[in-house]
Amino acid sequence: QFPFGRRLPCDIYWHGVSFHDNNIFSGQVNKFPGMMETVRKITLSRAMRTMQDLFPLEYNFYPRSWILPEELPLFVAEVRMMKDRNPSWKPTFIVKPDGGCQGDGIYLIKDPSDIRLTGSIQSRPAVVQEYICKPLLVDKLKFDIRLYVLLKSLEPLEIYIAKDGLSRFCTEPYQEPTLKNLHQVFMHLTNYSLNIHSGNFIHSASVNTGSKRTFSSILCRLSSRGADVKKLWSDIISLVIKTIIALTPELKVYYQSDIPAGKPGPTCFQILGFDILLMKNLKPILLEVNANPSMRIEHEQELSPGVFENVPSPVDEEVKVAVIRDTLRLVDPQKKKRKDTQDSFLRVVSAFCIMWSMKDKQHKHHSLKLSLKLKFYLKLGSCQSVEQAPEAGEELPEAALPSPCLKQVFPKYAKHFSYLRLVDRVAALFIRFLGVKGTTKLGPTGFRTFIRNCKLSNSNFSMAAVDILYIDITRRWNSMGIDHKESGMCLQAFVEAFFCLAQRKYKSLPLHDQVASLIELCECRLAALHGKRLV
Ligand code: ADP
């Protein structure tokens, strides 16, 4: 920790909340610029909607969602239409404030007219989403899964998934939503931060009982009931890869703005927390992505009324220590440079151990928190005590490290998913015309240059029509956007404009073919132009 500011360059920078350090010129940072914004409920829902428009079947793991307040009329109209078509459909919806977490401000409704329009919603945008009424139950309780995913690199895309995760349980037996039980949060919401306040919450020393368990313990149970656990894992892997493919275009725009290509800068990696719900038929559903998942390995316990203490949580420890250990192992900067077998990651761990053992000696009266942290670092290095922690300069033997918990899924399975990366290519066009580095929005001149260089304007589509398209779409997106800092066309607006152009040009094709054809045309014309300029 550097409470008074950092002096020396580091190999790995571990920020607490988000990417915020623009003075780093080398090394690796554990956060991507713009990740917090990209995974907010509204932005994620928009990115998923774009993918659902292009690939409806591939992206049906994300519940149908509408953005409030601007899509309220659309929400009302679509629900009415679906009810007219199928009068026996009795849906439930969940309203989630944008930027909220830990179940904050969430409520369930049966009818669009139940949306609370007074007060909070106008000042606080939200997402309203189809509620999954038939979740898989274990011990009659609803639960969700927190899986840790390492986005190791954006370009080229590298994704790892932790083999184990956490299952967080509700504390009231589940019943399908009715007007009577809609408000019962301990029955419908799986958030740890809410259920901890229920009298039924069980802290367990074991990883397969209680209100928080390992996901592997659930899989064991499902497997003993005869469930196809292999298929479930493959569905989860595909959900994770598809979700990240939906997020990469936006992330790339932020990346080039904060870390321009060709200039010295750090590289980034990030541990993400995926919240997944299993339906009764074992289909995984994405609830949300967390940019800053909690890495706490202790929980608060009330020793006597009003007296709380932090005590170790074996389930959290089991899952989270392995995630951090493997992340350090994978991003170890020395690994690439050195060919010999000794893993210098161990030196990082040793450094932690030494740092904490010294601190421990200085503070004779050490706090529980400190010893917990020490235990954490020792566990990272697989040693049992401070005495076993290596001395300065010494290295732990490679064999002491447990087998990796992070499994590479991309590029390993890239060939099954590459066809989904269409918006990535649209984002590449967008970035190319952004012009001045450091911006995330396209000005009118940049848009005109894009149209001209790709030769998209003709007698049916004049440059005046191009300007009108730019103004219409940009104005609408800026009126509903959260980011008013910069003027111009954001990536999502450009994607909408691009889809419009594709539909105009290739009328009879399905949307993804229209978009793919226009991308190919643009890439081809830009390559020809570039070639001509070189000559
Ligand atoms: P927060 O960031 O506030 O935790 P989430 O989107 O994770 O918001 O939702 C909180 C909880 O609500 C989830 O953990 C889950 O139990 C429940 N939940 C959220 N969305 C749905 C949904 N579409 N269907 C069923 N349950 C949901």
Coordinates of C-alpha atoms and ligand atoms in Angstrom, one line a residue:
Q1 CA 0.0 0.0 0.0
F2 CA 1.2 3.5 -0.9
P3 CA -0.7 5.9 1.4
F4 CA 1.6 8.8 0.4
G5 CA 1.8 8.1 -3.3
R6 CA 4.0 5.8 -5.3
R7 CA 7.6 6.6 -6.1
L8 CA 9.0 3.7 -8.1
P9 CA 7.6 1.9 -11.2
C10 CA 6.0 -1.5 -10.4
D11 CA 5.6 -4.8 -12.3
I12 CA 2.0 -5.2 -11.2
Y13 CA -0.3 -2.4 -9.9
W14 CA -3.2 -3.6 -7.8
H15 CA -5.9 -0.9 -7.6
G16 CA -8.8 -1.2 -5.2
V17 CA -11.7 0.2 -7.3
S18 CA -11.0 1.2 -10.8
F19 CA -8.4 2.2 -13.4
H20 CA -7.5 5.8 -12.4
D21 CA -3.8 6.1 -12.8
N22 CA -2.8 7.9 -16.0
N23 CA 0.9 8.2 -15.1
I24 CA 1.8 4.6 -15.6
F25 CA 4.1 3.9 -18.5
S26 CA 4.8 0.2 -18.1
G27 CA 3.8 -2.9 -16.1
Q28 CA 0.4 -4.4 -15.6
V29 CA -2.7 -2.9 -14.0
N30 CA -5.5 -5.0 -12.5
K31 CA -8.3 -2.8 -14.0
F32 CA -9.3 -1.9 -17.5
P33 CA -10.3 1.8 -18.2
G34 CA -14.0 2.1 -18.5
M35 CA -14.9 -1.4 -17.1
M36 CA -17.0 0.1 -14.3
E37 CA -19.1 2.0 -16.8
T38 CA -19.3 -0.9 -19.3
V39 CA -20.8 -3.3 -16.8
R40 CA -23.3 -1.0 -15.3
K41 CA -26.8 -2.4 -15.5
I42 CA -28.0 -0.1 -18.3
T43 CA -24.8 -0.3 -20.4
L44 CA -24.7 -4.1 -20.1
S45 CA -28.4 -4.4 -21.0
R46 CA -27.8 -2.2 -24.1
A47 CA -24.7 -4.2 -25.2
M48 CA -26.7 -7.4 -24.7
R49 CA -29.7 -6.0 -26.7
T50 CA -27.4 -5.2 -29.6
M51 CA -26.1 -8.8 -29.6
Q52 CA -29.7 -10.1 -29.2
D53 CA -30.7 -8.1 -32.3
L54 CA -27.9 -9.7 -34.2
F55 CA -27.9 -13.2 -32.7
P56 CA -31.2 -13.8 -30.9
L57 CA -30.7 -17.5 -30.2
E58 CA -27.1 -17.2 -29.1
Y59 CA -27.9 -14.5 -26.6
N60 CA -31.1 -15.8 -25.1
F61 CA -29.3 -16.3 -21.7
Y62 CA -29.9 -12.7 -20.8
P63 CA -33.4 -11.8 -19.7
R64 CA -35.4 -9.5 -21.9
S65 CA -34.7 -6.0 -20.5
W66 CA -36.0 -2.4 -21.0
I67 CA -34.3 0.8 -19.9
L68 CA -36.2 3.2 -17.8
P69 CA -37.3 5.9 -18.1
E70 CA -36.8 6.2 -21.8
E71 CA -38.2 2.8 -22.8
L72 CA -41.2 2.8 -20.5
P73 CA -43.7 3.3 -23.3
L74 CA -42.0 0.5 -25.3
F75 CA -42.1 -1.8 -22.2
V76 CA -45.8 -1.1 -21.7
A77 CA -46.6 -1.7 -25.4
E78 CA -44.5 -4.9 -25.7
V79 CA -46.0 -6.4 -22.5
R80 CA -49.5 -5.6 -23.7
M81 CA -48.8 -7.1 -27.1
M82 CA -47.4 -10.3 -25.6
K83 CA -50.3 -10.6 -23.2
D84 CA -52.8 -10.2 -26.1
R85 CA -51.0 -12.9 -28.0
N86 CA -50.9 -15.2 -25.0
P87 CA -53.6 -14.4 -22.4
S88 CA -52.3 -17.2 -20.1
W89 CA -48.9 -15.5 -19.8
K90 CA -48.6 -14.1 -16.2
P91 CA -45.2 -12.5 -16.1
T92 CA -43.3 -11.0 -13.2
F93 CA -40.7 -8.3 -13.7
I94 CA -37.7 -7.1 -11.6
V95 CA -36.8 -3.4 -11.5
K96 CA -33.1 -2.7 -10.7
P97 CA -31.7 0.8 -10.4
D98 CA -28.7 1.6 -12.6
G99 CA -25.4 1.6 -10.7
G100 CA -27.0 -0.2 -7.7
C101 CA -25.5 -3.1 -6.0
Q102 CA -26.2 -5.6 -3.2
G103 CA -29.9 -5.6 -4.0
D104 CA -30.2 -1.9 -3.3
G105 CA -33.5 -0.4 -4.5
I106 CA -34.6 -3.6 -6.3
Y107 CA -38.3 -4.6 -6.4
L108 CA -40.6 -7.0 -8.2
I109 CA -43.8 -6.1 -10.1
K110 CA -46.6 -8.0 -11.9
D111 CA -47.7 -5.2 -14.2
P112 CA -45.9 -2.3 -15.9
S113 CA -48.3 0.1 -14.1
D114 CA -46.6 -0.9 -10.8
I115 CA -43.4 0.8 -11.7
R116 CA -42.7 3.5 -9.1
L117 CA -42.5 6.6 -11.2
T118 CA -42.4 9.1 -8.3
G119 CA -39.1 10.1 -6.8
S120 CA -36.3 7.7 -7.4
I121 CA -36.9 6.5 -10.9
Q122 CA -36.8 9.9 -12.6
S123 CA -33.7 10.9 -10.8
R124 CA -32.2 7.4 -11.0
P125 CA -32.4 5.4 -14.3
A126 CA -33.1 1.7 -14.0
V127 CA -33.5 -1.6 -15.9
V128 CA -36.7 -3.5 -15.8
Q129 CA -36.2 -7.1 -16.6
E130 CA -38.2 -10.3 -17.1
Y131 CA -38.1 -12.2 -13.7
I132 CA -37.0 -15.8 -13.9
C133 CA -39.8 -17.5 -12.0
K134 CA -38.6 -21.1 -12.1
P135 CA -35.1 -21.1 -10.7
L136 CA -33.3 -24.3 -9.8
L137 CA -33.8 -24.9 -6.0
V138 CA -31.5 -26.7 -3.6
D139 CA -33.0 -27.5 -0.2
K140 CA -36.1 -25.7 -1.4
L141 CA -34.1 -22.5 -1.6
K142 CA -33.2 -20.2 -4.5
F143 CA -29.5 -19.5 -5.0
D144 CA -27.2 -17.9 -7.5
I145 CA -23.6 -18.5 -8.6
R146 CA -20.7 -16.1 -8.4
L147 CA -18.0 -17.1 -10.8
Y148 CA -14.7 -15.4 -11.2
V149 CA -13.5 -14.7 -14.6
L150 CA -10.1 -13.3 -15.5
L151 CA -10.0 -11.0 -18.6
K152 CA -6.3 -11.3 -19.1
S153 CA -6.0 -9.3 -22.3
L154 CA -8.3 -7.4 -24.6
E155 CA -6.2 -7.5 -27.7
P156 CA -5.8 -10.4 -28.4
L157 CA -8.7 -11.6 -26.3
E158 CA -7.7 -13.9 -23.5
I159 CA -10.3 -15.2 -21.0
Y160 CA -9.9 -17.6 -18.0
I161 CA -12.6 -19.0 -15.8
A162 CA -12.2 -20.2 -12.2
K163 CA -13.1 -23.9 -11.8
D164 CA -14.9 -23.2 -8.6
G165 CA -17.2 -20.3 -7.5
L166 CA -19.6 -19.4 -4.7
S167 CA -23.3 -20.3 -4.4
R168 CA -25.2 -17.7 -2.4
F169 CA -28.5 -18.9 -0.9
C170 CA -31.8 -17.2 -0.1
T171 CA -32.9 -17.7 3.5
E172 CA -36.7 -18.3 3.0
P173 CA -38.1 -21.3 1.0
Y174 CA -38.9 -20.3 -2.6
Q175 CA -42.4 -19.9 -3.9
E176 CA -43.2 -18.6 -7.4
P177 CA -44.0 -14.9 -7.3
T178 CA -47.5 -13.9 -6.3
L179 CA -48.9 -10.5 -5.3
K180 CA -48.6 -11.7 -1.7
N181 CA -44.9 -12.7 -1.7
L182 CA -43.4 -10.2 -4.2
H183 CA -41.9 -8.1 -1.4
Q184 CA -40.2 -11.0 0.4
V185 CA -36.5 -10.3 -0.3
F186 CA -35.2 -13.3 1.6
M187 CA -37.2 -15.5 -0.8
H188 CA -36.5 -13.8 -4.1
L189 CA -33.1 -12.1 -3.8
T190 CA -30.0 -14.1 -3.3
N191 CA -27.7 -11.2 -2.3
Y192 CA -25.4 -12.1 0.6
S193 CA -25.6 -8.5 1.9
L194 CA -29.4 -8.9 2.3
N195 CA -29.7 -12.4 3.5
I196 CA -27.0 -12.0 6.2
H197 CA -29.7 -10.0 8.1
S198 CA -32.1 -12.9 8.1
G199 CA -32.4 -14.9 11.3
N200 CA -32.2 -18.0 9.0
F201 CA -28.7 -17.2 7.6
I202 CA -26.3 -20.1 8.3
H203 CA -22.6 -19.5 8.5
S204 CA -21.0 -22.9 8.0
A205 CA -17.5 -24.1 8.5
S206 CA -18.1 -26.6 5.7
V207 CA -18.1 -25.7 2.0
N208 CA -21.2 -27.8 1.2
T209 CA -23.8 -26.6 3.8
G210 CA -25.1 -23.2 5.0
S211 CA -26.1 -20.1 3.2
K212 CA -22.8 -19.7 1.2
R213 CA -21.3 -22.8 -0.4
T214 CA -18.9 -23.7 -3.1
F215 CA -20.3 -24.1 -6.6
S216 CA -18.5 -27.4 -6.9
S217 CA -20.5 -28.8 -3.9
I218 CA -23.7 -27.9 -5.8
L219 CA -22.3 -29.6 -8.9
C220 CA -21.6 -32.8 -6.9
R221 CA -25.2 -32.8 -5.7
L222 CA -26.6 -32.2 -9.1
S223 CA -24.4 -35.0 -10.5
S224 CA -25.5 -37.4 -7.9
R225 CA -29.1 -36.6 -9.0
G226 CA -28.1 -37.6 -12.5
A227 CA -27.8 -34.1 -14.0
D228 CA -25.5 -33.5 -17.0
V229 CA -22.9 -31.4 -15.2
K230 CA -20.5 -31.4 -18.2
K231 CA -23.2 -29.8 -20.4
L232 CA -23.9 -27.2 -17.6
W233 CA -20.2 -26.2 -17.5
S234 CA -20.0 -25.9 -21.3
D235 CA -23.2 -23.7 -21.2
I236 CA -21.6 -21.5 -18.5
I237 CA -18.3 -21.2 -20.5
S238 CA -20.3 -20.2 -23.6
L239 CA -22.3 -17.6 -21.5
V240 CA -19.1 -16.1 -20.2
I241 CA -17.4 -15.9 -23.6
K242 CA -20.5 -14.4 -25.3
T243 CA -20.9 -11.8 -22.6
I244 CA -17.3 -10.7 -22.9
I245 CA -17.6 -10.6 -26.6
A246 CA -20.6 -8.2 -26.1
L247 CA -18.5 -6.0 -23.8
T248 CA -15.2 -5.8 -25.8
P249 CA -16.3 -3.1 -28.3
E250 CA -17.0 -0.5 -25.6
L251 CA -13.9 -1.5 -23.7
K252 CA -11.7 -1.0 -26.7
V253 CA -13.0 2.5 -27.1
Y254 CA -12.1 3.3 -23.5
Y255 CA -8.7 1.6 -23.9
Q256 CA -7.5 3.5 -26.9
S257 CA -8.6 6.7 -25.2
D258 CA -6.7 6.1 -21.9
I259 CA -3.8 4.1 -23.3
P260 CA -3.2 5.2 -26.9
A261 CA -1.6 2.6 -29.1
G262 CA 2.1 3.2 -30.0
K263 CA 2.8 5.2 -26.8
P264 CA 4.4 3.8 -23.7
G265 CA 1.7 2.6 -21.3
P266 CA 0.7 -0.3 -19.1
T267 CA -1.3 -3.4 -20.1
C268 CA -4.4 -4.3 -18.2
F269 CA -6.1 -7.4 -16.8
Q270 CA -9.1 -7.7 -14.6
I271 CA -10.9 -10.2 -12.4
L272 CA -14.7 -10.0 -13.0
G273 CA -17.5 -11.4 -10.9
F274 CA -20.2 -13.1 -13.0
D275 CA -23.6 -13.5 -11.3
I276 CA -25.4 -16.5 -12.8
L277 CA -28.8 -18.0 -12.0
L278 CA -29.7 -21.6 -13.0
M279 CA -33.1 -22.3 -14.2
K280 CA -35.0 -25.4 -13.2
N281 CA -34.0 -27.0 -16.5
L282 CA -30.3 -26.1 -15.7
K283 CA -30.1 -23.3 -18.3
P284 CA -27.7 -20.6 -17.0
I285 CA -29.0 -17.0 -17.0
L286 CA -26.7 -14.0 -16.7
L287 CA -27.8 -11.6 -14.0
E288 CA -25.0 -9.2 -14.0
V289 CA -21.2 -8.7 -14.2
N290 CA -19.3 -7.1 -11.4
A291 CA -16.2 -5.0 -12.1
N292 CA -15.0 -5.0 -8.6
P293 CA -16.1 -8.3 -6.9
S294 CA -15.5 -8.6 -3.2
M295 CA -12.3 -10.5 -2.4
R296 CA -13.0 -10.6 1.3
I297 CA -12.2 -13.9 3.0
E298 CA -13.7 -13.2 6.4
H299 CA -17.2 -12.3 7.5
E300 CA -18.6 -10.4 10.4
Q301 CA -20.0 -12.4 13.3
E302 CA -22.0 -11.0 16.2
L303 CA -20.3 -12.4 19.3
S304 CA -22.7 -10.9 21.8
P305 CA -25.5 -8.4 21.1
G306 CA -23.9 -5.4 19.3
V307 CA -20.3 -6.8 19.4
F308 CA -19.0 -7.9 16.0
E309 CA -15.8 -9.5 15.0
N310 CA -14.3 -10.6 11.7
V311 CA -13.9 -14.3 11.5
P312 CA -12.5 -16.4 8.7
S313 CA -14.9 -17.7 6.1
P314 CA -13.6 -21.1 4.8
V315 CA -15.8 -21.0 1.7
D316 CA -14.6 -17.6 0.5
E317 CA -11.0 -18.6 1.3
E318 CA -11.3 -21.8 -0.7
V319 CA -12.5 -20.0 -3.8
K320 CA -10.9 -16.5 -3.7
V321 CA -7.4 -17.3 -2.7
A322 CA -7.0 -19.6 -5.6
V323 CA -8.3 -16.9 -8.0
I324 CA -5.8 -14.3 -6.8
R325 CA -2.9 -16.8 -6.7
D326 CA -3.6 -17.9 -10.3
T327 CA -4.1 -14.4 -11.5
L328 CA -0.7 -13.4 -10.2
R329 CA 0.8 -16.5 -11.7
L330 CA -0.7 -15.7 -15.1
V331 CA 0.3 -12.0 -15.2
D332 CA 3.8 -12.6 -13.8
P333 CA 5.9 -10.2 -15.9
Q334 CA 9.1 -12.2 -15.3
K335 CA 7.7 -15.4 -16.6
K336 CA 7.8 -14.1 -20.2
K337 CA 11.3 -12.9 -19.9
R338 CA 12.9 -15.9 -18.2
K339 CA 13.3 -19.3 -19.7
D340 CA 14.4 -21.2 -16.6
T341 CA 11.8 -23.2 -14.7
Q342 CA 11.8 -21.1 -11.5
D343 CA 8.6 -19.2 -11.2
S344 CA 9.2 -15.7 -10.2
F345 CA 5.6 -15.4 -9.1
L346 CA 6.9 -17.1 -6.0
R347 CA 9.0 -14.0 -5.4
V348 CA 5.9 -11.9 -5.4
V349 CA 4.3 -14.2 -2.9
S350 CA 7.5 -14.3 -0.9
A351 CA 7.6 -10.5 -0.9
F352 CA 4.0 -10.4 0.5
C353 CA 4.9 -12.9 3.2
I354 CA 8.1 -11.1 4.2
M355 CA 6.3 -7.8 4.2
W356 CA 3.6 -9.1 6.5
S357 CA 5.8 -11.0 8.8
M358 CA 7.9 -7.9 9.4
K359 CA 4.8 -5.9 10.0
D360 CA 3.7 -8.5 12.4
K361 CA 6.9 -8.2 14.4
Q362 CA 6.7 -4.5 14.5
H363 CA 3.2 -4.5 15.9
K364 CA 3.5 -6.9 18.8
H365 CA -0.2 -6.3 19.5
H366 CA -1.3 -7.3 16.0
S367 CA -4.9 -7.1 15.0
L368 CA -7.0 -10.0 13.8
K369 CA -7.2 -8.3 10.4
L370 CA -3.5 -8.3 10.0
S371 CA -3.1 -12.0 10.9
L372 CA -5.9 -12.8 8.5
K373 CA -4.1 -10.9 5.7
L374 CA -0.9 -12.7 6.6
K375 CA -2.7 -16.0 6.5
F376 CA -4.0 -15.1 3.1
Y377 CA -0.6 -14.3 1.7
L378 CA 0.9 -17.5 3.2
K379 CA -1.9 -19.4 1.6
L380 CA -1.1 -17.8 -1.7
G381 CA 2.4 -19.2 -1.4
S382 CA 1.2 -22.5 0.1
C383 CA 3.1 -22.2 3.4
Q384 CA 1.7 -23.1 6.7
S385 CA 3.3 -20.5 9.0
V386 CA 5.4 -17.4 9.1
E387 CA 8.4 -19.6 9.9
Q388 CA 7.9 -21.4 6.7
A389 CA 7.6 -18.1 4.8
P390 CA 10.7 -17.6 2.7
E391 CA 13.5 -15.3 3.8
A392 CA 14.3 -12.4 1.5
G393 CA 15.9 -13.6 -1.7
E394 CA 14.8 -17.2 -1.1
E395 CA 12.2 -18.7 -3.5
L396 CA 9.5 -21.3 -2.8
P397 CA 9.8 -24.5 -4.7
E398 CA 7.5 -24.7 -7.8
A399 CA 6.1 -28.0 -6.6
A400 CA 4.6 -26.2 -3.6
L401 CA 2.0 -24.5 -5.7
P402 CA -1.4 -26.1 -6.0
S403 CA -2.6 -26.9 -9.5
P404 CA -4.2 -24.0 -11.3
C405 CA -7.8 -23.1 -10.7
L406 CA -8.1 -20.7 -13.7
K407 CA -8.9 -22.5 -17.0
Q408 CA -8.3 -20.8 -20.3
V409 CA -11.4 -20.7 -22.4
F410 CA -10.5 -18.1 -25.0
P411 CA -8.6 -18.3 -27.4
K412 CA -9.0 -22.1 -26.6
Y413 CA -12.6 -22.2 -27.9
A414 CA -12.2 -19.1 -30.2
K415 CA -13.3 -20.9 -33.4
H416 CA -16.8 -21.6 -32.0
F417 CA -17.4 -17.9 -31.1
S418 CA -15.4 -15.8 -33.6
Y419 CA -18.4 -15.3 -35.9
L420 CA -20.1 -13.3 -33.0
R421 CA -17.5 -10.6 -33.0
L422 CA -19.2 -8.4 -35.5
V423 CA -19.6 -5.3 -33.3
D424 CA -15.9 -5.5 -32.5
R425 CA -15.3 -4.9 -36.1
V426 CA -17.8 -2.0 -36.2
A427 CA -15.9 -0.6 -33.1
A428 CA -12.6 -0.9 -35.0
L429 CA -14.1 1.3 -37.8
F430 CA -15.4 3.8 -35.2
I431 CA -12.0 4.0 -33.5
R432 CA -10.2 4.5 -36.8
F433 CA -12.3 7.7 -37.5
L434 CA -12.1 9.1 -33.9
G435 CA -9.2 11.2 -35.0
V436 CA -7.6 12.9 -32.1
K437 CA -6.5 10.4 -29.5
G438 CA -8.0 10.6 -26.1
T439 CA -11.7 10.9 -27.2
T440 CA -14.5 8.3 -27.0
K441 CA -17.0 10.2 -29.3
L442 CA -17.0 10.7 -33.0
G443 CA -17.5 14.3 -34.3
P444 CA -19.6 15.2 -37.4
T445 CA -16.4 15.5 -39.6
G446 CA -15.2 12.1 -38.5
F447 CA -18.6 10.6 -39.4
R448 CA -18.5 12.3 -42.8
T449 CA -15.0 11.1 -43.5
F450 CA -16.1 7.5 -42.6
I451 CA -18.9 7.7 -45.1
R452 CA -16.7 9.2 -47.8
N453 CA -13.8 6.9 -47.4
C454 CA -16.1 3.8 -47.4
K455 CA -17.9 5.3 -50.4
L456 CA -21.3 4.9 -48.7
S457 CA -23.0 8.0 -50.0
N458 CA -24.6 8.0 -53.5
S459 CA -27.5 9.7 -55.4
N460 CA -30.0 8.0 -53.1
F461 CA -28.1 8.9 -49.9
S462 CA -26.7 12.4 -50.1
M463 CA -24.1 13.9 -47.7
A464 CA -27.0 16.1 -46.4
A465 CA -28.9 12.9 -45.5
V466 CA -25.7 11.6 -43.9
D467 CA -25.6 14.8 -41.7
I468 CA -29.2 14.4 -40.8
L469 CA -28.6 10.7 -39.8
Y470 CA -25.7 11.8 -37.6
I471 CA -27.6 14.6 -35.9
D472 CA -30.7 12.5 -35.3
I473 CA -29.0 9.6 -33.7
T474 CA -26.4 11.6 -31.8
R475 CA -29.0 13.9 -30.3
R476 CA -31.1 11.0 -29.1
W477 CA -28.2 9.1 -27.5
N478 CA -26.8 12.2 -25.8
S479 CA -30.3 13.1 -24.4
M480 CA -30.5 9.8 -22.6
G481 CA -26.8 9.2 -21.9
I482 CA -25.2 9.4 -18.5
D483 CA -21.9 10.8 -19.9
H484 CA -22.4 14.4 -20.9
K485 CA -18.7 15.2 -20.6
E486 CA -17.9 14.9 -24.3
S487 CA -20.1 15.9 -27.2
G488 CA -20.4 13.8 -30.3
M489 CA -21.4 10.3 -31.3
C490 CA -20.8 7.5 -28.8
L491 CA -20.0 3.9 -29.9
Q492 CA -23.6 2.7 -29.3
A493 CA -25.0 5.5 -31.4
F494 CA -22.5 4.7 -34.2
V495 CA -23.5 1.1 -34.0
E496 CA -27.1 2.1 -34.5
A497 CA -26.2 4.3 -37.4
F498 CA -24.2 1.5 -38.9
F499 CA -27.1 -0.9 -38.6
C500 CA -29.3 1.7 -40.3
L501 CA -26.9 2.0 -43.2
A502 CA -26.6 -1.8 -43.5
Q503 CA -30.4 -2.2 -43.6
R504 CA -30.7 0.4 -46.3
K505 CA -28.0 -1.2 -48.4
Y506 CA -28.9 -4.9 -48.1
K507 CA -32.7 -4.8 -47.7
S508 CA -33.7 -8.5 -48.0
L509 CA -31.0 -10.1 -45.8
P510 CA -31.3 -11.0 -42.1
L511 CA -29.8 -8.3 -39.8
H512 CA -26.5 -10.1 -39.0
D513 CA -25.9 -10.7 -42.7
Q514 CA -26.7 -7.1 -43.6
V515 CA -24.2 -5.9 -40.9
A516 CA -21.5 -8.5 -41.9
S517 CA -21.8 -7.5 -45.6
L518 CA -21.4 -3.8 -44.8
I519 CA -18.4 -4.4 -42.5
E520 CA -16.7 -6.4 -45.3
L521 CA -17.5 -3.6 -47.8
C522 CA -16.1 -0.9 -45.5
E523 CA -12.9 -2.9 -44.6
C524 CA -12.3 -3.7 -48.3
R525 CA -12.7 0.0 -49.4
L526 CA -10.5 1.2 -46.6
A527 CA -7.8 -1.3 -47.4
A528 CA -7.9 -0.2 -51.1
L529 CA -7.7 3.4 -50.0
H530 CA -4.8 2.7 -47.7
G531 CA -3.0 0.8 -50.5
K532 CA -3.5 3.7 -52.9
R533 CA -2.1 6.2 -50.4
L534 CA 1.0 4.0 -49.9
V535 CA 1.6 3.9 -53.6
Ligands
ADP1 P1 -27.4 -6.2 -7.5 O1 -26.3 -5.6 -8.3 O2 -28.1 -5.1 -6.7 O3 -27.1 -7.4 -6.7 P2 -28.6 -8.1 -9.3 O4 -28.9 -7.9 -10.8 O5 -27.5 -9.0 -9.0 O6 -28.4 -6.7 -8.6 O7 -29.9 -8.7 -8.7 C1 -30.0 -8.9 -7.3 C2 -30.6 -10.3 -7.1 O8 -31.9 -10.3 -7.6 C3 -29.9 -11.4 -7.8 O9 -28.8 -11.9 -7.0 C4 -31.0 -12.4 -8.0 O10 -31.2 -13.2 -6.8 C5 -32.2 -11.6 -8.2 N1 -32.5 -11.4 -9.6 C6 -31.9 -10.4 -10.4 N2 -32.4 -10.4 -11.6 C7 -33.2 -11.5 -11.7 C8 -34.0 -12.1 -12.7 N3 -34.1 -11.5 -14.0 N4 -34.8 -13.2 -12.4 C9 -34.7 -13.7 -11.2 N5 -34.0 -13.2 -10.2 C10 -33.3 -12.1 -10.4

